[in-house]
Amino acid sequence: MTEPDTSAGHPPRTASPTTSSREPESTAMRTKPATPAEVETWLTVLHQRGHIHRAESGPDNTWTVQRCRHNRPWTLHHPVLAMDWIENIVRDIRQQDAEAGR
Protein backbone atom coordinates (compact mmCIF):
# COMPACT_ATOMS: atom_id res chain seq x y z
CA MET A 1 0.00 0.00 0.00
CA THR A 2 1.38 3.43 -0.87
CA GLU A 3 1.29 6.55 1.26
CA PRO A 4 -1.05 9.41 0.18
CA ASP A 5 0.51 12.22 -1.83
CA THR A 6 1.08 15.13 0.54
CA SER A 7 3.33 17.14 -1.74
CA ALA A 8 2.68 20.82 -2.42
CA GLY A 9 -0.78 21.36 -3.83
CA HIS A 10 -2.16 18.13 -2.43
CA PRO A 11 -3.89 18.45 0.94
CA PRO A 12 -3.63 15.43 3.20
CA ARG A 13 -6.43 12.96 2.64
CA THR A 14 -8.86 12.34 5.42
CA ALA A 15 -11.17 9.43 5.86
CA SER A 16 -14.48 9.86 4.10
CA PRO A 17 -17.36 10.26 6.51
CA THR A 18 -20.02 7.64 6.41
CA THR A 19 -23.22 8.98 4.97
CA SER A 20 -26.73 8.04 5.82
CA SER A 21 -28.32 9.94 2.96
CA ARG A 22 -30.84 8.26 0.74
CA GLU A 23 -28.72 8.87 -2.34
CA PRO A 24 -25.74 6.49 -2.71
CA GLU A 25 -22.38 7.97 -3.58
CA SER A 26 -21.25 7.51 -7.13
CA THR A 27 -18.82 4.69 -7.71
CA ALA A 28 -18.14 5.63 -11.33
CA MET A 29 -14.54 6.37 -12.16
CA ARG A 30 -13.36 8.83 -14.77
CA THR A 31 -11.82 7.36 -17.87
CA LYS A 32 -10.33 10.64 -19.11
CA PRO A 33 -8.51 13.39 -17.21
CA ALA A 34 -10.32 16.63 -16.39
CA THR A 35 -9.93 19.38 -18.97
CA PRO A 36 -9.70 23.15 -18.45
CA ALA A 37 -12.93 23.55 -20.43
CA GLU A 38 -14.74 21.16 -18.08
CA VAL A 39 -13.49 23.11 -15.06
CA GLU A 40 -14.60 26.41 -16.65
CA THR A 41 -18.07 25.01 -17.28
CA TRP A 42 -18.53 23.68 -13.75
CA LEU A 43 -17.25 26.89 -12.15
CA THR A 44 -19.50 29.03 -14.35
CA VAL A 45 -22.60 27.03 -13.46
CA LEU A 46 -21.79 26.93 -9.74
CA HIS A 47 -21.20 30.69 -9.74
CA GLN A 48 -24.37 31.47 -11.72
CA ARG A 49 -26.45 29.38 -9.32
CA GLY A 50 -24.96 31.12 -6.28
CA HIS A 51 -23.04 28.16 -4.89
CA ILE A 52 -19.68 29.93 -5.06
CA HIS A 53 -18.87 33.61 -4.63
CA ARG A 54 -16.03 33.95 -7.12
CA ALA A 55 -14.24 31.96 -9.81
CA GLU A 56 -11.61 33.52 -12.04
CA SER A 57 -9.35 31.93 -14.62
CA GLY A 58 -5.65 32.57 -14.35
CA PRO A 59 -2.61 31.73 -16.44
CA ASP A 60 -1.52 28.17 -17.18
CA ASN A 61 -4.75 26.41 -16.20
CA THR A 62 -5.12 27.97 -12.77
CA TRP A 63 -8.30 29.22 -11.13
CA THR A 64 -8.85 31.49 -8.15
CA VAL A 65 -12.00 30.45 -6.34
CA GLN A 66 -13.86 31.62 -3.28
CA ARG A 67 -16.73 29.67 -1.75
CA CYS A 68 -18.22 32.56 0.25
CA ARG A 69 -17.48 36.27 0.23
CA HIS A 70 -15.71 36.11 3.59
CA ASN A 71 -13.70 32.97 2.83
CA ARG A 72 -10.08 33.08 1.86
CA PRO A 73 -9.53 32.71 -1.92
CA TRP A 74 -7.93 29.48 -3.11
CA THR A 75 -5.81 29.02 -6.21
CA LEU A 76 -6.29 25.70 -7.94
CA HIS A 77 -3.21 24.83 -9.99
CA HIS A 78 -4.40 21.97 -12.16
CA PRO A 79 -7.69 20.79 -13.68
CA VAL A 80 -7.66 17.64 -11.55
CA LEU A 81 -7.28 19.68 -8.34
CA ALA A 82 -10.03 22.01 -9.53
CA MET A 83 -12.37 19.08 -10.16
CA ASP A 84 -11.62 17.73 -6.67
CA TRP A 85 -12.62 21.12 -5.21
CA ILE A 86 -15.75 21.21 -7.39
CA GLU A 87 -16.66 17.66 -6.31
CA ASN A 88 -16.59 18.76 -2.67
CA ILE A 89 -18.89 21.70 -3.45
CA VAL A 90 -21.35 19.45 -5.31
CA ARG A 91 -21.27 16.93 -2.45
CA ASP A 92 -22.11 19.74 0.02
CA ILE A 93 -24.97 20.93 -2.19
CA ARG A 94 -26.43 17.43 -2.42
CA GLN A 95 -26.15 16.96 1.34
CA GLN A 96 -27.89 20.30 1.98
CA ASP A 97 -30.66 19.40 -0.47
CA ALA A 98 -31.15 16.02 1.20
CA GLU A 99 -31.33 17.62 4.65
CA ALA A 100 -33.79 20.27 3.43
CA GLY A 101 -36.05 17.54 2.03
CA ARG A 102 -36.44 15.82 5.38
mmCIF file of C-alpha atoms in Angstrom, residues 7-8 10 12 19 29 37 43 48 51-53 65 67 70 72-74 83 85 101-102:
data_model
loop_
_atom_site.group_PDB
_atom_site.id
_atom_site.type_symbol
_atom_site.label_atom_id
_atom_site.label_comp_id
_atom_site.label_asym_id
_atom_site.label_seq_id
_atom_site.Cartn_x
_atom_site.Cartn_y
_atom_site.Cartn_z
ATOM 1 C CA SER A 7 3.334 17.145 -1.743
ATOM 2 C CA ALA A 8 2.679 20.817 -2.420
ATOM 3 C CA HIS A 10 -2.160 18.129 -2.433
ATOM 4 C CA PRO A 12 -3.628 15.434 3.201
ATOM 5 C CA THR A 19 -23.217 8.983 4.969
ATOM 6 C CA MET A 29 -14.538 6.369 -12.163
ATOM 7 C CA ALA A 37 -12.932 23.555 -20.432
ATOM 8 C CA LEU A 43 -17.251 26.891 -12.154
ATOM 9 C CA GLN A 48 -24.373 31.474 -11.715
ATOM 10 C CA HIS A 51 -23.036 28.156 -4.890
ATOM 11 C CA ILE A 52 -19.679 29.934 -5.058
ATOM 12 C CA HIS A 53 -18.871 33.608 -4.633
ATOM 13 C CA VAL A 65 -11.995 30.449 -6.336
ATOM 14 C CA ARG A 67 -16.729 29.671 -1.749
ATOM 15 C CA HIS A 70 -15.708 36.110 3.590
ATOM 16 C CA ARG A 72 -10.085 33.082 1.859
ATOM 17 C CA PRO A 73 -9.526 32.712 -1.918
ATOM 18 C CA TRP A 74 -7.925 29.476 -3.112
ATOM 19 C CA MET A 83 -12.369 19.080 -10.161
ATOM 20 C CA TRP A 85 -12.623 21.122 -5.206
ATOM 21 C CA GLY A 101 -36.050 17.541 2.026
ATOM 22 C CA ARG A 102 -36.437 15.816 5.378
#
